[in-house]
Every structure is written in structure tokens, then in C-alpha cells.
mmCIF file of C-alpha atoms in Angstrom:
data_model
loop_
_atom_site.group_PDB
_atom_site.id
_atom_site.type_symbol
_atom_site.label_atom_id
_atom_site.label_comp_id
_atom_site.label_asym_id
_atom_site.label_seq_id
_atom_site.Cartn_x
_atom_site.Cartn_y
_atom_site.Cartn_z
ATOM 1 C CA UNK A 1 27.074 17.305 -19.008
ATOM 2 C CA UNK A 2 27.638 20.138 -16.623
ATOM 3 C CA UNK A 3 31.100 20.761 -15.225
ATOM 4 C CA UNK A 4 32.569 23.141 -12.680
ATOM 5 C CA UNK A 5 36.160 24.312 -12.352
ATOM 6 C CA UNK A 6 37.535 25.922 -9.242
ATOM 7 C CA UNK A 7 40.695 27.607 -10.369
ATOM 8 C CA UNK A 8 42.591 27.505 -7.078
ATOM 9 C CA UNK A 9 43.019 24.399 -4.943
ATOM 10 C CA UNK A 10 44.454 26.406 -2.014
ATOM 11 C CA UNK A 11 44.203 30.079 -1.090
ATOM 12 C CA UNK A 12 46.180 31.437 1.877
ATOM 13 C CA UNK A 13 45.306 34.927 3.107
ATOM 14 C CA UNK A 14 45.953 37.032 6.166
ATOM 15 C CA UNK A 15 43.211 37.805 8.643
ATOM 16 C CA UNK A 16 41.136 40.899 7.759
ATOM 17 C CA UNK A 17 42.325 40.774 4.126
ATOM 18 C CA UNK A 18 39.855 40.433 1.257
ATOM 19 C CA UNK A 19 39.518 37.133 -0.574
ATOM 20 C CA UNK A 20 38.122 35.888 -3.874
ATOM 21 C CA UNK A 21 37.559 32.216 -4.657
ATOM 22 C CA UNK A 22 37.101 31.596 -8.342
ATOM 23 C CA UNK A 23 34.574 29.302 -10.005
ATOM 24 C CA UNK A 24 33.790 28.724 -13.672
ATOM 25 C CA UNK A 25 31.058 26.474 -15.023
ATOM 26 C CA UNK A 26 30.218 24.980 -18.376
ATOM 27 C CA UNK A 27 27.625 26.899 -20.266
ATOM 28 C CA UNK A 28 24.030 25.775 -20.271
ATOM 29 C CA UNK A 29 20.667 27.253 -21.112
ATOM 30 C CA UNK A 30 19.560 27.107 -17.507
ATOM 31 C CA UNK A 31 21.979 26.978 -14.656
ATOM 32 C CA UNK A 32 21.628 27.308 -10.929
ATOM 33 C CA UNK A 33 24.742 27.966 -8.901
ATOM 34 C CA UNK A 34 25.704 27.308 -5.307
ATOM 35 C CA UNK A 35 28.595 27.796 -2.921
ATOM 36 C CA UNK A 36 28.957 25.362 -0.035
ATOM 37 C CA UNK A 37 31.403 25.480 2.872
ATOM 38 C CA UNK A 38 32.869 22.500 4.692
ATOM 39 C CA UNK A 39 34.490 23.024 8.085
ATOM 40 C CA UNK A 40 36.924 20.322 9.280
ATOM 41 C CA UNK A 41 35.241 16.967 9.900
ATOM 42 C CA UNK A 42 31.833 18.390 9.058
ATOM 43 C CA UNK A 43 29.292 18.047 6.299
ATOM 44 C CA UNK A 44 28.605 20.782 3.766
ATOM 45 C CA UNK A 45 26.630 23.909 4.562
ATOM 46 C CA UNK A 46 25.081 26.239 1.995
ATOM 47 C CA UNK A 47 26.691 29.697 1.853
ATOM 48 C CA UNK A 48 24.632 31.195 -0.944
ATOM 49 C CA UNK A 49 22.849 30.389 -4.183
ATOM 50 C CA UNK A 50 21.963 31.994 -7.487
ATOM 51 C CA UNK A 51 18.661 30.934 -9.027
ATOM 52 C CA UNK A 52 17.614 34.010 -11.012
ATOM 53 C CA UNK A 53 17.325 37.780 -10.745
ATOM 54 C CA UNK A 54 20.070 39.995 -9.353
ATOM 55 C CA UNK A 55 23.510 38.793 -10.350
ATOM 56 C CA UNK A 56 24.990 39.812 -6.985
ATOM 57 C CA UNK A 57 24.040 37.293 -4.351
ATOM 58 C CA UNK A 58 24.611 37.760 -0.637
ATOM 59 C CA UNK A 59 25.028 34.811 1.688
ATOM 60 C CA UNK A 60 25.823 33.979 5.266
ATOM 61 C CA UNK A 61 28.918 35.033 7.196
ATOM 62 C CA UNK A 62 29.492 38.130 5.032
ATOM 63 C CA UNK A 63 30.147 36.244 1.792
ATOM 64 C CA UNK A 64 28.804 37.318 -1.577
ATOM 65 C CA UNK A 65 29.107 36.048 -5.144
ATOM 66 C CA UNK A 66 28.527 37.490 -8.576
ATOM 67 C CA UNK A 67 26.967 35.573 -11.429
ATOM 68 C CA UNK A 68 28.560 36.514 -14.758
ATOM 69 C CA UNK A 69 26.825 34.799 -17.633
ATOM 70 C CA UNK A 70 29.154 36.058 -20.380
ATOM 71 C CA UNK A 71 32.219 34.743 -18.538
ATOM 72 C CA UNK A 72 30.392 31.685 -17.123
ATOM 73 C CA UNK A 73 31.743 32.525 -13.691
ATOM 74 C CA UNK A 74 30.407 32.634 -10.141
ATOM 75 C CA UNK A 75 33.247 33.940 -7.981
ATOM 76 C CA UNK A 76 32.909 34.085 -4.201
ATOM 77 C CA UNK A 77 34.168 37.135 -2.278
ATOM 78 C CA UNK A 78 34.506 38.438 1.222
ATOM 79 C CA UNK A 79 35.909 41.901 1.986
ATOM 80 C CA UNK A 80 37.552 40.952 5.285
ATOM 81 C CA UNK A 81 38.162 37.382 6.401
ATOM 82 C CA UNK A 82 38.342 35.971 9.896
ATOM 83 C CA UNK A 83 40.210 33.004 11.312
ATOM 84 C CA UNK A 84 36.885 31.168 11.564
ATOM 85 C CA UNK A 85 36.539 31.279 7.747
ATOM 86 C CA UNK A 86 39.244 28.621 7.462
ATOM 87 C CA UNK A 87 37.479 25.807 5.610
ATOM 88 C CA UNK A 88 37.073 24.177 2.228
ATOM 89 C CA UNK A 89 34.717 25.854 -0.208
ATOM 90 C CA UNK A 90 32.868 24.123 -3.022
ATOM 91 C CA UNK A 91 31.175 25.640 -6.018
ATOM 92 C CA UNK A 92 28.325 23.568 -7.457
ATOM 93 C CA UNK A 93 25.893 23.748 -10.354
ATOM 94 C CA UNK A 94 22.533 22.183 -11.088
ATOM 95 C CA UNK A 95 20.621 22.309 -14.337
ATOM 96 C CA UNK A 96 17.263 22.224 -12.562
ATOM 97 C CA UNK A 97 15.584 23.456 -9.411
ATOM 98 C CA UNK A 98 12.441 21.393 -9.759
ATOM 99 C CA UNK A 99 12.572 17.724 -8.893
ATOM 100 C CA UNK A 100 15.826 15.989 -8.087
ATOM 101 C CA UNK A 101 18.662 18.479 -7.617
ATOM 102 C CA UNK A 102 21.686 16.606 -8.903
ATOM 103 C CA UNK A 103 24.600 18.813 -7.961
ATOM 104 C CA UNK A 104 27.865 18.836 -9.916
ATOM 105 C CA UNK A 105 30.691 20.064 -7.713
ATOM 106 C CA UNK A 106 34.018 21.688 -8.379
ATOM 107 C CA UNK A 107 37.208 20.280 -6.926
ATOM 108 C CA UNK A 108 37.121 22.533 -3.891
ATOM 109 C CA UNK A 109 39.282 25.417 -2.654
ATOM 110 C CA UNK A 110 40.948 25.214 0.734
ATOM 111 C CA UNK A 111 40.955 28.659 2.340
ATOM 112 C CA UNK A 112 43.551 29.144 5.058
ATOM 113 C CA UNK A 113 43.505 32.301 7.153
ATOM 114 C CA UNK A 114 46.784 33.287 8.762
ATOM 115 C CA UNK A 115 46.904 35.631 11.775
ATOM 116 C CA UNK B 24 21.351 20.252 11.920
ATOM 117 C CA UNK B 25 18.737 19.220 9.367
ATOM 118 C CA UNK B 26 17.886 15.885 10.952
ATOM 119 C CA UNK B 27 20.251 13.655 8.988
ATOM 120 C CA UNK B 28 22.185 10.855 10.623
ATOM 121 C CA UNK B 29 24.772 8.769 8.849
ATOM 122 C CA UNK B 30 25.996 5.476 10.264
ATOM 123 C CA UNK B 31 28.581 4.322 10.832
ATOM 124 C CA UNK B 32 30.743 7.464 10.960
ATOM 125 C CA UNK B 33 33.928 5.495 10.433
ATOM 126 C CA UNK B 34 34.525 2.013 9.052
ATOM 127 C CA UNK B 35 37.523 -0.044 8.038
ATOM 128 C CA UNK B 36 36.803 -3.103 5.954
ATOM 129 C CA UNK B 37 38.680 -5.634 3.885
ATOM 130 C CA UNK B 38 38.722 -5.887 0.107
ATOM 131 C CA UNK B 39 35.962 -8.112 -1.180
ATOM 132 C CA UNK B 40 33.609 -7.769 1.777
ATOM 133 C CA UNK B 41 30.125 -6.261 1.509
ATOM 134 C CA UNK B 42 29.501 -2.946 3.235
ATOM 135 C CA UNK B 43 26.272 -1.037 3.870
ATOM 136 C CA UNK B 44 26.116 2.613 4.846
ATOM 137 C CA UNK B 45 22.924 4.073 6.239
ATOM 138 C CA UNK B 46 21.413 7.527 5.910
ATOM 139 C CA UNK B 47 18.488 8.297 8.196
ATOM 140 C CA UNK B 48 16.422 11.504 8.043
ATOM 141 C CA UNK B 49 13.718 12.876 10.298
ATOM 142 C CA UNK B 50 12.566 15.626 7.896
ATOM 143 C CA UNK B 51 10.225 13.518 5.735
ATOM 144 C CA UNK B 52 12.006 14.885 2.649
ATOM 145 C CA UNK B 53 11.333 13.272 -0.698
ATOM 146 C CA UNK B 54 14.805 13.450 -2.222
ATOM 147 C CA UNK B 55 17.889 11.697 -0.882
ATOM 148 C CA UNK B 56 21.377 11.456 -2.370
ATOM 149 C CA UNK B 57 24.657 9.666 -1.859
ATOM 150 C CA UNK B 58 27.887 11.472 -2.807
ATOM 151 C CA UNK B 59 31.505 10.483 -2.403
ATOM 152 C CA UNK B 60 34.242 13.014 -1.659
ATOM 153 C CA UNK B 61 37.775 12.471 -2.895
ATOM 154 C CA UNK B 62 40.725 14.898 -2.976
ATOM 155 C CA UNK B 63 40.906 16.719 -6.293
ATOM 156 C CA UNK B 64 37.418 15.605 -7.312
ATOM 157 C CA UNK B 65 35.129 17.455 -4.959
ATOM 158 C CA UNK B 66 31.892 15.546 -4.416
ATOM 159 C CA UNK B 67 30.464 13.209 -7.039
ATOM 160 C CA UNK B 68 26.956 11.801 -7.122
ATOM 161 C CA UNK B 69 26.670 8.017 -6.721
ATOM 162 C CA UNK B 70 22.910 7.382 -6.584
ATOM 163 C CA UNK B 71 19.832 9.313 -5.632
ATOM 164 C CA UNK B 72 16.229 8.624 -4.676
ATOM 165 C CA UNK B 73 13.092 10.561 -5.539
ATOM 166 C CA UNK B 74 10.723 8.486 -3.428
ATOM 167 C CA UNK B 75 10.233 5.146 -1.729
ATOM 168 C CA UNK B 76 11.552 2.421 -4.017
ATOM 169 C CA UNK B 77 12.408 5.080 -6.667
ATOM 170 C CA UNK B 78 16.133 5.404 -7.273
ATOM 171 C CA UNK B 79 18.450 6.306 -10.124
ATOM 172 C CA UNK B 80 22.129 6.294 -10.952
ATOM 173 C CA UNK B 81 24.475 9.198 -10.641
ATOM 174 C CA UNK B 82 27.846 9.963 -12.157
ATOM 175 C CA UNK B 83 29.890 7.251 -10.361
ATOM 176 C CA UNK B 84 27.431 4.404 -9.692
ATOM 177 C CA UNK B 85 29.549 1.408 -10.738
ATOM 178 C CA UNK B 86 30.146 -0.944 -7.799
ATOM 179 C CA UNK B 87 27.342 0.575 -5.704
ATOM 180 C CA UNK B 88 23.700 -0.225 -5.156
ATOM 181 C CA UNK B 89 21.037 1.552 -3.114
ATOM 182 C CA UNK B 90 17.704 0.849 -1.556
ATOM 183 C CA UNK B 91 14.946 2.955 -0.065
ATOM 184 C CA UNK B 92 12.189 0.900 1.514
ATOM 185 C CA UNK B 93 10.845 3.776 3.640
ATOM 186 C CA UNK B 94 10.990 7.544 3.413
ATOM 187 C CA UNK B 95 13.454 8.048 6.226
ATOM 188 C CA UNK B 96 16.172 5.557 5.237
ATOM 189 C CA UNK B 97 18.467 5.430 2.207
ATOM 190 C CA UNK B 98 21.023 2.631 2.182
ATOM 191 C CA UNK B 99 24.199 2.508 0.116
ATOM 192 C CA UNK B 100 25.729 -0.939 -0.434
ATOM 193 C CA UNK B 101 29.127 -1.868 -1.735
ATOM 194 C CA UNK B 102 28.615 -5.481 -2.791
ATOM 195 C CA UNK B 103 32.340 -6.266 -2.820
ATOM 196 C CA UNK B 104 34.461 -3.417 -1.537
ATOM 197 C CA UNK B 105 37.601 -2.376 -3.420
ATOM 198 C CA UNK B 106 40.424 -0.049 -2.422
ATOM 199 C CA UNK B 107 39.191 2.498 -4.987
ATOM 200 C CA UNK B 108 36.058 2.874 -2.877
ATOM 201 C CA UNK B 109 38.045 4.245 0.044
ATOM 202 C CA UNK B 110 36.440 7.648 0.420
ATOM 203 C CA UNK B 111 34.255 9.893 2.531
ATOM 204 C CA UNK B 112 30.588 9.333 1.779
ATOM 205 C CA UNK B 113 27.960 12.018 2.279
ATOM 206 C CA UNK B 114 24.218 11.746 2.311
ATOM 207 C CA UNK B 115 22.130 14.771 1.332
ATOM 208 C CA UNK B 116 18.398 15.485 1.423
ATOM 209 C CA UNK B 117 15.949 18.113 0.272
ATOM 210 C CA UNK B 118 12.219 18.495 0.085
ATOM 211 C CA UNK B 119 9.876 18.940 -2.847
ATOM 212 C CA UNK B 120 10.366 22.418 -4.306
ATOM 213 C CA UNK B 121 13.323 23.177 -2.062
ATOM 214 C CA UNK B 122 16.497 24.637 -3.549
ATOM 215 C CA UNK B 123 18.851 23.916 -0.641
ATOM 216 C CA UNK B 124 20.243 20.451 -0.010
ATOM 217 C CA UNK B 125 21.238 19.503 3.549
ATOM 218 C CA UNK B 126 24.211 17.242 4.096
ATOM 219 C CA UNK B 127 24.987 14.677 6.750
ATOM 220 C CA UNK B 128 28.247 14.560 8.700
ATOM 221 C CA UNK B 129 29.813 11.964 6.428
ATOM 222 C CA UNK B 130 31.082 8.387 6.736
ATOM 223 C CA UNK B 131 34.784 7.764 6.339
ATOM 224 C CA UNK B 132 35.259 4.342 4.723
ATOM 225 C CA UNK B 133 38.666 2.708 4.383
ATOM 226 C CA UNK B 134 39.036 -0.467 2.338
ATOM 227 C CA UNK B 135 42.275 -2.334 3.093
#
């Protein structure tokens, strides 16, 4: 079974600083990777996804992630964060993109931006 | 928003009582899912549906049942609620061939 580990449960950073949220997944022949964001009292919203092709994936709100097959990682980065980026971030994996997309989520990383 | 409505948004119930949560979509999407969110666990899949009357179990299905009698509605039932089922429940949907799932706003359920 697939599994996802988010290495940091909380990440505090100052506004305009860079940030990296780390995600590792269990190895599989085919893997499709996602980052979702959850703002307070909201549902989840897709930030970006890796399905195939270029290992550097760009998403919304200036976020990007790099797929590293040898290290089984999919870390999320942003060069300069804003107060509005305060949220919880979830890394997720699926072993298929056809049919039912049963997502396996990591534990989540709470990103707090300090002024 | 992707046309997903969860009801109720908040509910407090007593141990041993039955509870039904509803997910309603206006997108005519084929696939619907129920997840629960708990601190330290992220989201875990309870049940999912791949069509009317077609459902299957997820990772944490014990104590839950589902039904989908029409495309737009996916019901999650706790036959006899327990305190361990206190959680935030999310419904998600996506269409055939789509690679992005859309999530509802969540239902916060407290079992006392």
C-alpha cells in the first residue's frame, strides 16, 4: 500500500522568506503526486500535481514542487511567502489517474507566516 | 466552488445513535469519496463511489456505510456512532478522466 510522510508537522517562517515543505512517498512503479492546501475552516484546494514529464511542477500562488524519483520525494517550495500563505498543506499520492482516484495523504504540515 | 454541498456542516450526537451525512454535487461527476480528517493522520479514505449504486471500501471503512441512489447524492451513515468517529468529514468528487479532485467544505461531527 502507498504511504506518504510529511517530515514536518509545523513550519514557522517570516514573511518574504523562502519555504520548503518536505514530502516523501513509498516507492511504486507508477505514482502520481499532489499538493493540496487547506485554509482555516475550508475544504482542500489543489496547489499542483505531478503526473508525468518535467520533474519541476509549477502551481498556483507561486508554489512549485520537484519530483525526485531516486529519493522518492516531492518537496514543495516557494521563494517568498506572504501572510496569506498561512494554511495547512497536504501531500498526497495516487497509484492511478484513470478511474477512481483514491488519494493517500500525508499527515499535513501547518505553515505559519510571521510578520 | 466546484458545486459540492455537505450537510450538516456541524453536528453533535450521542454515542450509539445513527448519523447520516450528505454530500450533494451539481457537477454530474461520476466519482465521489468520503474522507475523514484527524490530527496527525491527514485525510483517510472511508468509502468511495464510481457510479450510481456502485461503491467500495476505503482504508478506514469499519463502522461506516454509504449509499448512492442518484448521481448527485452520496450519503455516509454511521449506524451507531462512537467517540472514535468524532472527526471532520470531507466529501470529494471528480469526473471521468479528471486528475483533480474537488473537496467540499467539511462536516464537523462530535460524538459525546
